[in-house]
PDB file of C-alpha atoms and ligand atoms in Angstrom:
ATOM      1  CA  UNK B1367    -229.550 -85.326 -22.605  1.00 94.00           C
ATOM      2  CA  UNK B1368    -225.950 -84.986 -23.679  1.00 97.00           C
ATOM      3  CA  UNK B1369    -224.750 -84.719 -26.874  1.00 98.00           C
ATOM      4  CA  UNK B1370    -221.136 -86.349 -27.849  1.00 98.00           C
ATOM      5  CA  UNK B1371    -219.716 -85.784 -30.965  1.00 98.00           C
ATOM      6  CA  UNK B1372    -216.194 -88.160 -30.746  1.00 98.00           C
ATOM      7  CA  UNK B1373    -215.162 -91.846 -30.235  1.00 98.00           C
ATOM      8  CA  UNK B1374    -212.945 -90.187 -27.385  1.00 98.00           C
ATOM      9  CA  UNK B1375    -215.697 -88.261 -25.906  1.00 98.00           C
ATOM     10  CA  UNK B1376    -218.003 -90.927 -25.905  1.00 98.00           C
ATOM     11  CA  UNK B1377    -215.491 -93.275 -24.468  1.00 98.00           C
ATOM     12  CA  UNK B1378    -215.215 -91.344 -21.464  1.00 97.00           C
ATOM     13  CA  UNK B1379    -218.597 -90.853 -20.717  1.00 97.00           C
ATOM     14  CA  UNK B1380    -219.403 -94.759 -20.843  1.00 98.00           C
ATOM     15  CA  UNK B1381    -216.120 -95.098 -19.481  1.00 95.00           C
ATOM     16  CA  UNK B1382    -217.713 -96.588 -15.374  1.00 92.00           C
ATOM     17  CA  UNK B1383    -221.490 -97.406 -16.873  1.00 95.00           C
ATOM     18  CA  UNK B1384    -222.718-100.360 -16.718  1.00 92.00           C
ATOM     19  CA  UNK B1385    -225.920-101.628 -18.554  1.00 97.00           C
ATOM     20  CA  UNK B1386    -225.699-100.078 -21.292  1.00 98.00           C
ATOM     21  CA  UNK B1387    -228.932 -99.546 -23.749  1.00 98.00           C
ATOM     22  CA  UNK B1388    -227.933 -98.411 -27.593  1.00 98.00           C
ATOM     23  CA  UNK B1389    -230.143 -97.352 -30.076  1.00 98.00           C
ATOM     24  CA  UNK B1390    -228.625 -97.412 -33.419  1.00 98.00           C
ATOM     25  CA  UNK B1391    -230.161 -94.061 -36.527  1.00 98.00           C
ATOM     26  CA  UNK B1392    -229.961 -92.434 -38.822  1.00 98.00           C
ATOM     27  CA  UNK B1393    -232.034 -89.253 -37.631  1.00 98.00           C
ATOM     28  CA  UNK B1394    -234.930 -87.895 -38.556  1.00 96.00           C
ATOM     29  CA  UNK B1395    -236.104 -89.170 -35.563  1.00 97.00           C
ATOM     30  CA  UNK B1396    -240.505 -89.671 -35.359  1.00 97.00           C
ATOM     31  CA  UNK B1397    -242.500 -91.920 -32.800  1.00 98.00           C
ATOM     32  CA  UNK B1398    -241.267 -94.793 -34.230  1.00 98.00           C
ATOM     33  CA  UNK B1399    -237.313 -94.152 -33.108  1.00 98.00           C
ATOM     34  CA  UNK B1400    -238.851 -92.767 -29.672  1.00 98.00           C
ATOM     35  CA  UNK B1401    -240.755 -96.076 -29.100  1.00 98.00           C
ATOM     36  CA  UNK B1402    -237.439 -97.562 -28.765  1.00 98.00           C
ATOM     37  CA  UNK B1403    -235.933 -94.639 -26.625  1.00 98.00           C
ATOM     38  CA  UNK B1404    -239.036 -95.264 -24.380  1.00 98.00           C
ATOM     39  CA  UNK B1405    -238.115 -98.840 -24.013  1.00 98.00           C
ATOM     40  CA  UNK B1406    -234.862 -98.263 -23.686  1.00 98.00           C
ATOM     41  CA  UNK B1407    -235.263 -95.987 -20.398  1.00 97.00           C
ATOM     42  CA  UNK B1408    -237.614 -98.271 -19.412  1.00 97.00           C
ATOM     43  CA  UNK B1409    -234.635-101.023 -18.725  1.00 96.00           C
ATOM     44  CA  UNK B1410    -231.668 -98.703 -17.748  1.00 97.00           C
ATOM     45  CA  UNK B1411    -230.103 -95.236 -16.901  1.00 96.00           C
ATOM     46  CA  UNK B1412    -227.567 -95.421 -19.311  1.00 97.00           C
ATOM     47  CA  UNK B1413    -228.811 -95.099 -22.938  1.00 98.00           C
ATOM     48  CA  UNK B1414    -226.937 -94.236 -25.706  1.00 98.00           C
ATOM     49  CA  UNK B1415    -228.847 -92.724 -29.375  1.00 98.00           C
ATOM     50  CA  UNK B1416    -226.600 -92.538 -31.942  1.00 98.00           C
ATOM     51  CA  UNK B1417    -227.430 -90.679 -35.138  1.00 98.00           C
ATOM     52  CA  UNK B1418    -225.155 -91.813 -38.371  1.00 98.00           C
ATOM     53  CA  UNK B1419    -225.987 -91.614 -41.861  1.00 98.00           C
ATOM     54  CA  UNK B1420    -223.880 -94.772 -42.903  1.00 98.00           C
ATOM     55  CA  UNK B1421    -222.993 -94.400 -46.284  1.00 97.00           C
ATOM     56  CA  UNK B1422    -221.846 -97.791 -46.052  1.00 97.00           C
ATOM     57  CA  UNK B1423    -225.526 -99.285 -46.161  1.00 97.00           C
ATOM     58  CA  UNK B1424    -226.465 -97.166 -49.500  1.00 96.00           C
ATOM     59  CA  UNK B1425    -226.362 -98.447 -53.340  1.00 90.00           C
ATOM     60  CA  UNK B1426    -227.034 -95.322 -54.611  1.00 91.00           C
ATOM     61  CA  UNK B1427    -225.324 -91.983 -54.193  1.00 94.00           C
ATOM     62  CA  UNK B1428    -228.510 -89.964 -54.909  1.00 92.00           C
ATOM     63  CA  UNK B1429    -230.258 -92.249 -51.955  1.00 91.00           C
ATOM     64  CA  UNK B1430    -227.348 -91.134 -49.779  1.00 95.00           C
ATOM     65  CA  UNK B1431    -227.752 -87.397 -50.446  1.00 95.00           C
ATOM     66  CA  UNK B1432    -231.384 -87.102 -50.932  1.00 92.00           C
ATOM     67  CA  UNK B1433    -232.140 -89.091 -47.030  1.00 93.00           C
ATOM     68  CA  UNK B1434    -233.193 -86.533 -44.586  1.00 94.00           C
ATOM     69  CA  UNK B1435    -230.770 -84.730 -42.482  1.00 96.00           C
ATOM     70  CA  UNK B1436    -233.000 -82.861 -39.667  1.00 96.00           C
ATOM     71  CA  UNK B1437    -230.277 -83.026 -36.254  1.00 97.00           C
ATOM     72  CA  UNK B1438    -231.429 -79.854 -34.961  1.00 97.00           C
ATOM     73  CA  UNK B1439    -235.011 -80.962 -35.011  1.00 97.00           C
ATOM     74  CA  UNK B1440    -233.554 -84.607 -33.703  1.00 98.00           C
ATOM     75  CA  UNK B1441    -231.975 -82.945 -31.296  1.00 97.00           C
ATOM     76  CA  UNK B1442    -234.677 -80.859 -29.617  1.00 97.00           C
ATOM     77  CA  UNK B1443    -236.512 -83.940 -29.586  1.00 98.00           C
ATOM     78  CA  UNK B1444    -234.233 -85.617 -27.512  1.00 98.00           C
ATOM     79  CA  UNK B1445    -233.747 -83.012 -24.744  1.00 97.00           C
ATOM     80  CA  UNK B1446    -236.798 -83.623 -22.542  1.00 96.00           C
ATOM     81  CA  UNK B1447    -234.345 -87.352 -22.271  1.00 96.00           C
ATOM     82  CA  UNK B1448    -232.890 -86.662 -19.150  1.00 92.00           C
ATOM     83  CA  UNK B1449    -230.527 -90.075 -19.232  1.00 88.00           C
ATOM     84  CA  UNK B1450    -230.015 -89.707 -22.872  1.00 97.00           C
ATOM     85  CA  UNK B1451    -226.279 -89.783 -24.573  1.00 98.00           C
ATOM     86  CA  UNK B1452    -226.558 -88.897 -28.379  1.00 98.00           C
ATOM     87  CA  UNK B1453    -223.460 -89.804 -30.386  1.00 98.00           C
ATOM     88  CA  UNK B1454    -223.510 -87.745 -33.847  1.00 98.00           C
ATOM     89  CA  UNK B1455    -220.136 -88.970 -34.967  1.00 98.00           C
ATOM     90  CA  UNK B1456    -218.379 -87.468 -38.519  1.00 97.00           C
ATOM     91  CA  UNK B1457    -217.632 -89.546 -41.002  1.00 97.00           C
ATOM     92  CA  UNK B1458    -214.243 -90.351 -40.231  1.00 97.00           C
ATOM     93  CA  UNK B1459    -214.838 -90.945 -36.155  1.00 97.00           C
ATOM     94  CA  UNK B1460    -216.535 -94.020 -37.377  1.00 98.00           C
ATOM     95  CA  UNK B1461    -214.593 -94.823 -40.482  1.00 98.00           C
ATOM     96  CA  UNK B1462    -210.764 -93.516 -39.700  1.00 96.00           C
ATOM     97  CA  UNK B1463    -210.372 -95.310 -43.395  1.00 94.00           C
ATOM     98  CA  UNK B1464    -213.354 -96.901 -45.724  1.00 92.00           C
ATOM     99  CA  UNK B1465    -214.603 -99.919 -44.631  1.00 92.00           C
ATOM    100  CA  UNK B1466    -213.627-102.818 -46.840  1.00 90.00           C
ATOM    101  CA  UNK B1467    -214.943-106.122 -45.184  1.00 92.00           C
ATOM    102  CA  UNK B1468    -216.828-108.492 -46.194  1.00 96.00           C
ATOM    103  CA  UNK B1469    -218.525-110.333 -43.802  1.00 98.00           C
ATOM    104  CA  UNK B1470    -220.094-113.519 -43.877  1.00 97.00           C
ATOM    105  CA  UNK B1471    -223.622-113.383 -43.589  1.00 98.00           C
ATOM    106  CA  UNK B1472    -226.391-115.880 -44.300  1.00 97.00           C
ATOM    107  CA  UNK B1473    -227.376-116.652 -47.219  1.00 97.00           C
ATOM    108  CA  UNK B1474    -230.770-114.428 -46.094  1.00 98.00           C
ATOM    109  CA  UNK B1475    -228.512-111.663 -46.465  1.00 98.00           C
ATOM    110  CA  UNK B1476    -229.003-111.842 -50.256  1.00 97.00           C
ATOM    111  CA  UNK B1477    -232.615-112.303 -50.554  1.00 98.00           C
ATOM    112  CA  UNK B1478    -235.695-110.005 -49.997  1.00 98.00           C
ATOM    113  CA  UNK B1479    -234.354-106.617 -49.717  1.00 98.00           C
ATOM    114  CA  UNK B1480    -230.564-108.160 -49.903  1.00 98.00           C
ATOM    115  CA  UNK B1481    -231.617-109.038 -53.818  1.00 98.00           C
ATOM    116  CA  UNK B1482    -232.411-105.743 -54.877  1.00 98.00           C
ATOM    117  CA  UNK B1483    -229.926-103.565 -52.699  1.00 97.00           C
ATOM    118  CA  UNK B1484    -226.537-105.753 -53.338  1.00 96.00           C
ATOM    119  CA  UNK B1485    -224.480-105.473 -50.173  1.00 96.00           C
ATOM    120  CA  UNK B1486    -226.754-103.382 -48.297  1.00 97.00           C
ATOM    121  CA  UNK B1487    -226.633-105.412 -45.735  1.00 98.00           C
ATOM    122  CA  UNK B1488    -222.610-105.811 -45.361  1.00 98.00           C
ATOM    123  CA  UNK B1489    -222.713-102.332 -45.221  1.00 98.00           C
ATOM    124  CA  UNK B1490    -225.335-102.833 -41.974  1.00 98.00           C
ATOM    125  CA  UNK B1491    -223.555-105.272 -40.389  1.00 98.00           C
ATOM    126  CA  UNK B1492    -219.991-103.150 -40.454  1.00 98.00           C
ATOM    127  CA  UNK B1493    -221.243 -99.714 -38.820  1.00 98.00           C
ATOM    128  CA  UNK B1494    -223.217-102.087 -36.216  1.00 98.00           C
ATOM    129  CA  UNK B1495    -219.840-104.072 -36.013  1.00 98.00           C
ATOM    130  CA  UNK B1496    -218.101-100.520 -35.054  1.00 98.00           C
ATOM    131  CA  UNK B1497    -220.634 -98.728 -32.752  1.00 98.00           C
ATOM    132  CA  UNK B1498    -221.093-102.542 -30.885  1.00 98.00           C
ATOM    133  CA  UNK B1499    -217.244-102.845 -30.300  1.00 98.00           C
ATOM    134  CA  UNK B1500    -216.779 -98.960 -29.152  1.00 98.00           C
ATOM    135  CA  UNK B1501    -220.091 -98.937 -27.222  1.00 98.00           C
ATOM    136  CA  UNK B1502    -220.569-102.761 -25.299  1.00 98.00           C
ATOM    137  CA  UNK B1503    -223.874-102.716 -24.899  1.00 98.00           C
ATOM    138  CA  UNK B1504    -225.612-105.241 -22.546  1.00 98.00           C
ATOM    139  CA  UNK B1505    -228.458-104.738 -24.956  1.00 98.00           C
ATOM    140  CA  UNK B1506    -229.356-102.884 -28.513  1.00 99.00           C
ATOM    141  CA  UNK B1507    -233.157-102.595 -29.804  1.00 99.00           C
ATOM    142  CA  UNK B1508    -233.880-102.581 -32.912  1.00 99.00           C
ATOM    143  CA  UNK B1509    -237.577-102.054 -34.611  1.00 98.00           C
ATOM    144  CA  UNK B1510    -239.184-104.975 -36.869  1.00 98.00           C
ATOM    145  CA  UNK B1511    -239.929-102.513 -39.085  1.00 98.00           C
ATOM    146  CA  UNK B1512    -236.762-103.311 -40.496  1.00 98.00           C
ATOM    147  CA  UNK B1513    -237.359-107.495 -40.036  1.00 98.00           C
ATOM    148  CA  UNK B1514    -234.919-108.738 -42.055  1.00 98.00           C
ATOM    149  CA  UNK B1515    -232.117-105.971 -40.693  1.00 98.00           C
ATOM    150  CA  UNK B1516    -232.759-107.126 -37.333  1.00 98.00           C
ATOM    151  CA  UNK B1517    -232.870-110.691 -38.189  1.00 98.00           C
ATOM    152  CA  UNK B1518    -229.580-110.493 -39.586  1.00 98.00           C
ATOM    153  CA  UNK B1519    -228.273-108.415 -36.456  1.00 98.00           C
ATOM    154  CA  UNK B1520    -229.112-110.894 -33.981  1.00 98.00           C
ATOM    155  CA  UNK B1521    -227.392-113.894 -36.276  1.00 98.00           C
ATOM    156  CA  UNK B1522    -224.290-111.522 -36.130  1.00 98.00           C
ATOM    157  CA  UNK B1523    -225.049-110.745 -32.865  1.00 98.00           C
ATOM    158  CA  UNK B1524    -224.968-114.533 -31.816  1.00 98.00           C
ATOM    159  CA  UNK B1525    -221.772-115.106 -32.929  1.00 98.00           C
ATOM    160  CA  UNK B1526    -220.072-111.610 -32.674  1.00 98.00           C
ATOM    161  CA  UNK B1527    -221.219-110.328 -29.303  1.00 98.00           C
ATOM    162  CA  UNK B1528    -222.998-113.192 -27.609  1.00 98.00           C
ATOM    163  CA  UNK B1529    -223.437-111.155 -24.233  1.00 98.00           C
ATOM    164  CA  UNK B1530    -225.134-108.370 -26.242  1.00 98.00           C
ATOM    165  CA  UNK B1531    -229.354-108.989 -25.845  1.00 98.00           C
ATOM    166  CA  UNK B1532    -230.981-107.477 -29.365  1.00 98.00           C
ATOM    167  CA  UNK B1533    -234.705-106.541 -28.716  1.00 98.00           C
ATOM    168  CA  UNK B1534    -236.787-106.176 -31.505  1.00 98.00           C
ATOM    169  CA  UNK B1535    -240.028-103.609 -30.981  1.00 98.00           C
ATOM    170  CA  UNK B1536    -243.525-103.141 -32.513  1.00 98.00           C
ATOM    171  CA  UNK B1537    -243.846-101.429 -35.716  1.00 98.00           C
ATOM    172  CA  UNK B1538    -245.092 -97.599 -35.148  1.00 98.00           C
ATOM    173  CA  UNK B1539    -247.908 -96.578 -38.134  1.00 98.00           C
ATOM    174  CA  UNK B1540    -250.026 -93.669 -38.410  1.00 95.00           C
ATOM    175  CA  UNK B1541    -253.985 -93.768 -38.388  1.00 95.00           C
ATOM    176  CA  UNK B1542    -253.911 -94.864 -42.066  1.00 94.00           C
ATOM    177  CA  UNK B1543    -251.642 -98.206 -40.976  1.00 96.00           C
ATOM    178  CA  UNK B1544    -248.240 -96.531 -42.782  1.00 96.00           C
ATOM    179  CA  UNK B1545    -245.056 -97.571 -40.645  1.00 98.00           C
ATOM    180  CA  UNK B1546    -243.534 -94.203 -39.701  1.00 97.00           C
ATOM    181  CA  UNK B1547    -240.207 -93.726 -41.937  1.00 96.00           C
ATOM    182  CA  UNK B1548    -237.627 -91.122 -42.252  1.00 92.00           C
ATOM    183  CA  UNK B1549    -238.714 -91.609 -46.167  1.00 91.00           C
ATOM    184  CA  UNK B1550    -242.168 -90.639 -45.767  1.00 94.00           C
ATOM    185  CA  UNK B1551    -240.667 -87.212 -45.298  1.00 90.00           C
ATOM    186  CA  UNK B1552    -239.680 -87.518 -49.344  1.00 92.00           C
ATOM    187  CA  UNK B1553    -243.278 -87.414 -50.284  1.00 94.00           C
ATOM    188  CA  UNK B1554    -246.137 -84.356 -50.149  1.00 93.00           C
ATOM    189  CA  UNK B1555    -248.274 -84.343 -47.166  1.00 90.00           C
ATOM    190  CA  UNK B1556    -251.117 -84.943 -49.641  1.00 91.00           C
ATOM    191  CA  UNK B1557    -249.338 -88.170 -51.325  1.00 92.00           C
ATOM    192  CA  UNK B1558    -249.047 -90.432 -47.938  1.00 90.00           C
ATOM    193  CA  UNK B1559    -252.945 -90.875 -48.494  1.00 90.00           C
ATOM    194  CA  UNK B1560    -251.907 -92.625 -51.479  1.00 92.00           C
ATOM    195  CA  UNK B1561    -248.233 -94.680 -50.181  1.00 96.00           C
ATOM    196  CA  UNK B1562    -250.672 -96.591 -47.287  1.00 96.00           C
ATOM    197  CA  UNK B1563    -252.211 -98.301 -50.275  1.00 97.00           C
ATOM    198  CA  UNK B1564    -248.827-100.687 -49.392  1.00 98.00           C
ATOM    199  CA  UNK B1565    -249.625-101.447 -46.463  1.00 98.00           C
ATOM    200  CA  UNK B1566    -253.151-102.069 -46.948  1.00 97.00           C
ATOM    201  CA  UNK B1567    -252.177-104.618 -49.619  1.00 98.00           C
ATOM    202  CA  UNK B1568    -250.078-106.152 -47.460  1.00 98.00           C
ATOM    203  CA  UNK B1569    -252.587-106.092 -45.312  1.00 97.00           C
ATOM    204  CA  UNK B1570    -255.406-107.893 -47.215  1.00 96.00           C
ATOM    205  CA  UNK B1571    -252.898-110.675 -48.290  1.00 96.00           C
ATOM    206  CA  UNK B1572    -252.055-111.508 -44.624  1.00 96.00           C
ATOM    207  CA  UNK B1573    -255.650-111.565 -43.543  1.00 95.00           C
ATOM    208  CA  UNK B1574    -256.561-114.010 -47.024  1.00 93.00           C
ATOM    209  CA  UNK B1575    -253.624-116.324 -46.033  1.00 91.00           C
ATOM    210  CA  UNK B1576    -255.100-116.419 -42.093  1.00 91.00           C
ATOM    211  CA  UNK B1577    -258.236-117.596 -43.417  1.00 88.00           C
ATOM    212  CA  UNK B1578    -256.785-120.294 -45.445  1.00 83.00           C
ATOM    213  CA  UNK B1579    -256.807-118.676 -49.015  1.00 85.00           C
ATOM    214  CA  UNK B1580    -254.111-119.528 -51.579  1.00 87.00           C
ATOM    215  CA  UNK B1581    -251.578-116.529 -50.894  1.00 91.00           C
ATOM    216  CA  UNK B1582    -249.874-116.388 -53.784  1.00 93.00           C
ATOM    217  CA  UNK B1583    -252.756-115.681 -55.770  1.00 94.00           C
ATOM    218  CA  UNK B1584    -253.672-112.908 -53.098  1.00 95.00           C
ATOM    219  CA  UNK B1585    -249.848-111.349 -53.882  1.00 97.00           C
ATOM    220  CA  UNK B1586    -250.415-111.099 -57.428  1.00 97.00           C
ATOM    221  CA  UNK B1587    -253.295-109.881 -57.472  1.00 96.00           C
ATOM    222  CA  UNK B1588    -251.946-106.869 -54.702  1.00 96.00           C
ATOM    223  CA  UNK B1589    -249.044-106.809 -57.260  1.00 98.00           C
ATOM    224  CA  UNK B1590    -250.901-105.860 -59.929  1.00 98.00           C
ATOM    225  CA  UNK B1591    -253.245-103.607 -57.873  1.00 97.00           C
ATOM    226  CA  UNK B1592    -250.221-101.659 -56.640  1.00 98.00           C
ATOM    227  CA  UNK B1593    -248.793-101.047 -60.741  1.00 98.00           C
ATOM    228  CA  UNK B1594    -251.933-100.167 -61.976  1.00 97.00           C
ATOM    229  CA  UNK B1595    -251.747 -97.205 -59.261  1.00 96.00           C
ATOM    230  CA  UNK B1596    -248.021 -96.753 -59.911  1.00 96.00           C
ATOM    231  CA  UNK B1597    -245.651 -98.431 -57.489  1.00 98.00           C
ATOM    232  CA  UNK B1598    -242.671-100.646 -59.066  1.00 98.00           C
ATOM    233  CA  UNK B1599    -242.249-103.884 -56.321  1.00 98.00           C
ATOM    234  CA  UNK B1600    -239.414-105.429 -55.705  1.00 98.00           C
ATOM    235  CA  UNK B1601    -240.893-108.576 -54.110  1.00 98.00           C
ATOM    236  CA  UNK B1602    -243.417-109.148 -51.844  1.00 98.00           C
ATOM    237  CA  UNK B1603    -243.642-112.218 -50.003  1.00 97.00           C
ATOM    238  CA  UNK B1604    -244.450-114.859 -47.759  1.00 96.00           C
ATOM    239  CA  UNK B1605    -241.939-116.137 -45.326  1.00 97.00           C
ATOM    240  CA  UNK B1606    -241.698-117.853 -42.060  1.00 97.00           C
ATOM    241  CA  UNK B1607    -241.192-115.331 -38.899  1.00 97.00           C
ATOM    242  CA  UNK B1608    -238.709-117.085 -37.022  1.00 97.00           C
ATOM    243  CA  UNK B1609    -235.918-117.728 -39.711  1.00 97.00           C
ATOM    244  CA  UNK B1610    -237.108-115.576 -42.974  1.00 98.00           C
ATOM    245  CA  UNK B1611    -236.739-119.241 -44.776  1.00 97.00           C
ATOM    246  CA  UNK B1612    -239.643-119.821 -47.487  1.00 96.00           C
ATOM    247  CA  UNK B1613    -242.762-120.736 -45.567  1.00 92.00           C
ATOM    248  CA  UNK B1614    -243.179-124.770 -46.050  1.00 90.00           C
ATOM    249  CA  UNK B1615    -247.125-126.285 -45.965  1.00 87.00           C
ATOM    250  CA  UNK B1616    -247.778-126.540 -41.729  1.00 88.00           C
ATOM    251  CA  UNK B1617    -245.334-123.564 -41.082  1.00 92.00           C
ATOM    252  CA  UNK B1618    -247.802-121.349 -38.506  1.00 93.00           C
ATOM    253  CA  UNK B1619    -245.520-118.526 -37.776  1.00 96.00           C
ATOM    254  CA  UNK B1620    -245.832-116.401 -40.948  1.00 96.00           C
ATOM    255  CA  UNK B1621    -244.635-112.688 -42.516  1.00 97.00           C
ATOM    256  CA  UNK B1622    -245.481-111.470 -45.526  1.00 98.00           C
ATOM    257  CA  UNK B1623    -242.626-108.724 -46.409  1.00 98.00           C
ATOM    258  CA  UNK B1624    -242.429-106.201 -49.493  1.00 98.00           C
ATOM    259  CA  UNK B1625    -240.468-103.789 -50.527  1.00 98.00           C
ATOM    260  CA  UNK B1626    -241.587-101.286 -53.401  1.00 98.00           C
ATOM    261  CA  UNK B1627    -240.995 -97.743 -55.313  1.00 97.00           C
ATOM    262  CA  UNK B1628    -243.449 -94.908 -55.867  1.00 96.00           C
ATOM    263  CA  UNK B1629    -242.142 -92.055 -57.094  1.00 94.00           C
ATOM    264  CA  UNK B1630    -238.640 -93.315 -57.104  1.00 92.00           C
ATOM    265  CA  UNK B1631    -238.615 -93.579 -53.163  1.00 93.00           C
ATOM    266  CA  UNK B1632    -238.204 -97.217 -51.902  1.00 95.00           C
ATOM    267  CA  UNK B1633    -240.332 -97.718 -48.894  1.00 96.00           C
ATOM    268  CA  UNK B1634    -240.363-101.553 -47.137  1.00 98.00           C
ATOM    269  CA  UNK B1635    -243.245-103.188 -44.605  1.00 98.00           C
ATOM    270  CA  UNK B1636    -244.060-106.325 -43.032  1.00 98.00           C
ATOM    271  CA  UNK B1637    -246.513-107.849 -41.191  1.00 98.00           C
ATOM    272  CA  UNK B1638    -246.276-110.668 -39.242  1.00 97.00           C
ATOM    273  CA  UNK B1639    -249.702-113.260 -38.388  1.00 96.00           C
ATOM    274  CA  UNK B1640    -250.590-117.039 -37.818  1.00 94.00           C
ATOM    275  CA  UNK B1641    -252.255-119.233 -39.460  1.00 89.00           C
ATOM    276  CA  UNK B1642    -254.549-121.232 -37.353  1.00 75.00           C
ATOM    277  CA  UNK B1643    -253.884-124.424 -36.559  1.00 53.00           C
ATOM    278  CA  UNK B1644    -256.803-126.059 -38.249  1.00 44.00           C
ATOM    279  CA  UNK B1645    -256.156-124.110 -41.426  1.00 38.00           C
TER     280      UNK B1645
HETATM  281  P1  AMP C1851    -233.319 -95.751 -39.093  1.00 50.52           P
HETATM  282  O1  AMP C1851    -233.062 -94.403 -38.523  1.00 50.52           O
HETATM  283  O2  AMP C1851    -234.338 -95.761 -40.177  1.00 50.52           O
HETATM  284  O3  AMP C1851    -232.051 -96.497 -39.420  1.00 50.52           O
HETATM  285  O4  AMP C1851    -233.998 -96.586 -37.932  1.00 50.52           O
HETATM  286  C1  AMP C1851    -233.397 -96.722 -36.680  1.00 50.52           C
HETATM  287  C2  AMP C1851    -234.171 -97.749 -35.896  1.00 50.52           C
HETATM  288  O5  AMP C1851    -235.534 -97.330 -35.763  1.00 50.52           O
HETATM  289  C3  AMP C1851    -234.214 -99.119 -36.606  1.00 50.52           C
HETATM  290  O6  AMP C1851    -234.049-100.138 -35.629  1.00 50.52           O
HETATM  291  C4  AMP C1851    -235.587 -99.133 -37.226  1.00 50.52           C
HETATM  292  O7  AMP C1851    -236.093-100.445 -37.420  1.00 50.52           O
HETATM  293  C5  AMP C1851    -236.392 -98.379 -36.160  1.00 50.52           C
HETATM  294  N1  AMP C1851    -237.623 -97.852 -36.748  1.00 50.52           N
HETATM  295  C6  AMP C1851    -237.754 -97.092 -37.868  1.00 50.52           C
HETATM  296  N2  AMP C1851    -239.045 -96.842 -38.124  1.00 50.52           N
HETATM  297  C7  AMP C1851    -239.759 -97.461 -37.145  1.00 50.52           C
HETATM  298  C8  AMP C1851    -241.162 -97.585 -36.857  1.00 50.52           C
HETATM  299  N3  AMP C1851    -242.087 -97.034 -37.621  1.00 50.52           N
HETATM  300  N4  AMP C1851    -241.528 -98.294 -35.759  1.00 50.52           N
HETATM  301  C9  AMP C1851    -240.590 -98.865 -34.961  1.00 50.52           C
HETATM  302  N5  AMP C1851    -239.254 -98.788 -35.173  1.00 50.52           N
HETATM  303  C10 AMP C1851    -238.845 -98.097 -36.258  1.00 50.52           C
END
């Protein structure tokens, strides 16, 4: 493992590799970030971890400051990595002035999680924009925990850096079904008992809508489930997996997605299933 702190430094290290496999975080690394890392090895020598707190991506200041900050911990996670480069760029190695552009994104961009955090996404699609254009990748991964982020990253990706492959890997949960998160580390130990209640919602509406149920009845009834026990939702809903588009009668390839507050911390899940045919 090596750990690079500049643009410069990290320029001359990548400076003869080829094949190139980036993983773009924001630290607080857990199993779910080293799923990717142990894909990532899996395909090349030459993987590069880089660990950026992008205030870019944030609506709120006290979501900024509040998100974990654990690099030493990060760090002596990453050292048994033998062919890992971790980039933990300042600030202003990434943003020499602030970002001002506006990209143009699909109208996705401003629905689901794009409706309640109002250019979240821009704010996504300029640090990968920057750490893409300093660090050519032949190919990033990404986790679907994060479906509609990486949806959105490989329609950049398309047209932006069409030589770049963006793999998308398996959700990582613990024995209750909760998707690891840098957030869960907001809560109590005691209190993630009670956040899986998401997921298991989630859950129960997927497995009603595989068996042909009327799903929109199932989401309001796991919407009012989830207030009585005190979570404020965003959305939750049902969408088709290969374009996030609303899910038309006959559509097979189905995710239901949500997004919701408990105890002021904002956690998102999705799970993706099919419909039978004969349903
Ligand atoms: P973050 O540090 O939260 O920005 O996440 C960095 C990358 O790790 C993103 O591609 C996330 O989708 C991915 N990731 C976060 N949590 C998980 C998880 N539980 N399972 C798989 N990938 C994850």
């Amino acid at each position: 493992m090596i750990k690079v702190e500049s643009v410069s430094g990290l320029r001359a290290l990548l400076n003869d590799k080829k094949n190139i496999v980036f993983i773009p975080t924001m630290g607080n690394l857990h199993e779910g970030h080293l799923s990717l890392i142990d894909q990532a090895t899996l395909i090349s020598r030459t993987v590069v971890v880089s660990i950026f707190i992008n205030p870019a991506q944030f609506n709120s200041s006290q979501d900024l400051e509040k998100y974990p900050r654990t690099i030493g911990q990060d760090i002596a996670l990453l050292r048994p990595y033998e062919n890992v480069i971790i980039f933990v760029p300042q600030l202003n190695e990434i943003y020499p002035e602030t970002p001002n552009i506006n990209y143009d994104l699909p109208p996705i961009a401003n629905e689901l999680c794009g409706k309640y955090r109002p250019g979240h996404f821009n704010g996504v699609i300029t640090v990968i924009d920057r750490l893409f254009n300093l660090i050519k990748p032949q190919a990033a991964i990404f986790g679907k925990k994060d479906y509609q982020q990486l949806h959105l990253i490989k329609e950049f990706s398309k047209v932006s850096y069409p030589t770049i492959e963006i793999i998308g890997m398996p959700t990582i949960r613990d024995g209750n079904g909760l998707a690891l998160s840098s957030r869960n580390n907001l809560f109590e130990k005691e209190q993630l008992i009670d956040i899986s209640f998401f997921n298991q919602s989630l859950t129960n509406i997927a497995h009603h809508a595989q068996s042909g149920q009327n799903y929109q009845e199932s989401i309001l009834f796991g919407i009012d489930a989830l207030k009585e026990r005190g979570w404020l939702i965003d959305y939750i809903e049902v969408r088709r997996s290969s374009d996030l588009k609303v899910a038309l009668p006959g559509d097979r390839h189905l995710i239901i997605l949500g997004a919701a507050n408990y105890k002021n911390i904002r956690l998102i899940d999705n799970i993706e299933f099919c419909i039978d045919g004969s349903n």
